[in-house]
Coordinates of C-alpha atoms in Angstrom, one line a residue:
M130 CA 18.0 -3.3 -13.8
A131 CA 15.0 -1.6 -12.4
I132 CA 13.3 -2.7 -9.3
T133 CA 10.3 -4.9 -9.4
L134 CA 7.2 -4.9 -7.1
E135 CA 5.3 -8.1 -7.6
Y136 CA 1.6 -8.5 -6.2
F137 CA -1.4 -9.8 -7.3
D138 CA -3.7 -8.0 -9.8
L139 CA -5.3 -5.8 -7.2
K140 CA -4.5 -3.1 -5.0
G141 CA -4.3 -4.5 -1.4
L142 CA -0.9 -4.6 0.4
A143 CA 1.3 -3.5 -2.6
E144 CA -0.8 -0.2 -3.3
L145 CA 1.1 2.2 -0.9
S146 CA 4.5 1.1 -2.3
R147 CA 2.9 1.8 -5.9
Y148 CA 1.9 5.3 -4.5
I149 CA 5.3 5.9 -3.1
L150 CA 7.1 4.8 -6.5
A151 CA 4.7 7.0 -8.6
Y152 CA 5.3 9.9 -6.2
A153 CA 8.9 9.6 -6.3
G154 CA 8.8 9.3 -10.3
V155 CA 10.4 5.8 -10.1
D156 CA 10.8 3.6 -13.3
Y157 CA 10.1 0.1 -11.7
V158 CA 8.4 -3.0 -12.9
D159 CA 4.9 -3.4 -11.6
K160 CA 4.4 -7.2 -11.8
R161 CA 1.0 -8.5 -11.3
L162 CA 0.7 -12.2 -10.7
P163 CA -2.4 -14.1 -11.8
R164 CA -4.1 -15.8 -8.8
D165 CA -3.7 -19.2 -10.9
L166 CA 0.2 -18.9 -10.7
W167 CA 0.4 -18.1 -7.0
P168 CA 0.6 -21.7 -5.8
S169 CA 3.8 -22.2 -8.0
R170 CA 5.2 -18.9 -7.2
K171 CA 4.7 -19.1 -3.3
P172 CA 7.6 -21.3 -2.2
E173 CA 9.8 -19.1 -4.2
T174 CA 9.1 -16.0 -2.4
P175 CA 11.0 -14.7 0.8
L176 CA 8.5 -15.9 3.2
G177 CA 5.7 -17.4 1.0
S178 CA 3.7 -14.0 1.0
M179 CA 3.1 -11.3 -1.2
P180 CA 4.0 -8.5 -2.1
V181 CA 7.8 -8.9 -2.9
L182 CA 10.2 -6.5 -3.8
A183 CA 13.1 -7.3 -6.1
L184 CA 16.1 -4.8 -5.9
E185 CA 18.5 -4.1 -8.6
N186 CA 20.9 -6.5 -7.3
G187 CA 18.2 -9.5 -7.7
N188 CA 17.6 -9.6 -3.8
E189 CA 14.0 -10.3 -2.8
Y190 CA 12.3 -8.9 0.2
A191 CA 8.7 -9.4 1.5
Q192 CA 6.1 -7.8 3.8
G193 CA 4.1 -4.8 2.7
T194 CA 4.8 -2.4 5.1
A195 CA 8.5 -3.0 5.4
I196 CA 8.8 -2.5 1.7
A197 CA 6.8 0.7 1.6
R198 CA 9.0 2.1 4.5
F199 CA 12.3 1.1 2.6
L200 CA 11.1 2.7 -0.6
A201 CA 9.9 5.9 1.7
N202 CA 13.4 6.1 3.0
R203 CA 15.1 5.3 -0.3
Y204 CA 13.5 8.2 -2.0
S205 CA 13.6 10.6 1.0
L206 CA 9.9 10.7 1.7
T207 CA 10.2 9.8 5.4
G208 CA 10.8 13.5 6.5
A209 CA 13.6 15.4 7.6
T210 CA 12.8 15.6 11.4
D211 CA 11.8 13.1 14.0
E212 CA 8.3 14.6 14.0
E213 CA 7.9 14.4 10.4
R214 CA 9.1 10.8 10.3
L215 CA 6.5 10.2 13.1
L216 CA 3.7 11.7 10.9
A217 CA 5.0 9.3 7.9
D218 CA 4.7 6.5 10.3
M219 CA 1.2 7.6 11.3
V220 CA 0.0 7.7 7.7
V221 CA 1.6 4.3 7.0
E222 CA 0.0 2.6 10.1
T223 CA -3.4 4.4 9.1
L224 CA -3.5 2.6 5.7
R225 CA -1.8 -0.6 6.9
V226 CA -4.1 -1.4 10.1
D227 CA -7.1 0.7 9.8
G228 CA -7.6 1.1 5.9
F229 CA -6.7 -2.4 5.1
G230 CA -8.6 -4.0 8.1
I231 CA -11.8 -2.3 7.0
L232 CA -11.3 -3.0 3.4
R233 CA -10.2 -6.7 4.0
S234 CA -14.1 -7.6 4.9
S235 CA -15.4 -5.9 1.6
Y236 CA -12.7 -7.7 -0.4
L237 CA -13.4 -11.2 1.0
E238 CA -17.1 -10.9 0.9
T239 CA -18.7 -13.2 -1.7
D240 CA -22.3 -11.8 -1.9
P241 CA -22.1 -8.9 -4.6
Q242 CA -24.8 -6.6 -2.8
K243 CA -22.9 -7.1 0.7
K244 CA -19.6 -6.4 -1.0
L245 CA -21.0 -3.1 -2.5
E246 CA -22.6 -2.2 0.9
L247 CA -19.2 -2.9 2.8
T248 CA -17.3 -0.9 0.2
N249 CA -19.6 2.0 0.5
E250 CA -19.3 1.8 4.3
A251 CA -15.6 1.9 4.1
R252 CA -14.8 4.5 1.5
P253 CA -16.0 7.5 3.7
K254 CA -14.1 6.4 6.9
I255 CA -10.9 6.1 5.1
N256 CA -11.5 9.4 3.2
D257 CA -12.1 10.9 6.4
W258 CA -8.9 9.7 8.3
L259 CA -7.0 10.8 5.2
K260 CA -8.7 14.2 5.0
R261 CA -8.0 14.8 8.8
I262 CA -4.2 13.9 8.2
N263 CA -4.1 16.0 5.3
D264 CA -6.0 19.0 6.9
K265 CA -4.1 18.9 10.2
Y266 CA -0.5 17.9 9.2
V267 CA 0.0 18.5 5.5
K268 CA 1.9 21.8 4.8
G269 CA 2.1 23.1 1.1
T270 CA 0.2 22.5 -2.1
S271 CA 1.4 19.0 -3.0
S272 CA 0.9 15.7 -1.0
I273 CA 0.8 12.0 -1.5
L274 CA -2.6 12.1 0.3
G275 CA -4.0 13.9 -2.7
L276 CA -4.0 10.7 -4.4
F277 CA -6.2 9.3 -1.9
V278 CA -8.4 12.2 -0.6
R279 CA -11.5 12.9 -2.7

């Protein structure tokens, strides 16, 4: 049985885990829960929140960053040295705290014009952070950051 990553039909808190799974070439179930089904699913989740990762043994776990770190460890993407692991954690925290924080306001905005403005304001900031990480720390020709930096 393949692992299942469950989240709403949007990027949000599960996207980093999706990138990790894609980068590692893992065959998994990407379960996108429609919002109208959330009230009935919520009490069944480990913490009443999403995303949820169901492992091959059926055990379910919550919290987006914990799931991403677990997957990175499982598929040997955390680095071979303490410094490489520090860099991996720096990238995760940049996306989780800074990236999610800045995108959250645009996601929650109901006015379409203001939503577009907030998104257009956020995109260059996030791309700048990731470009800086890519330029300063990434060695070689292939990086998961290439999925983000444009």
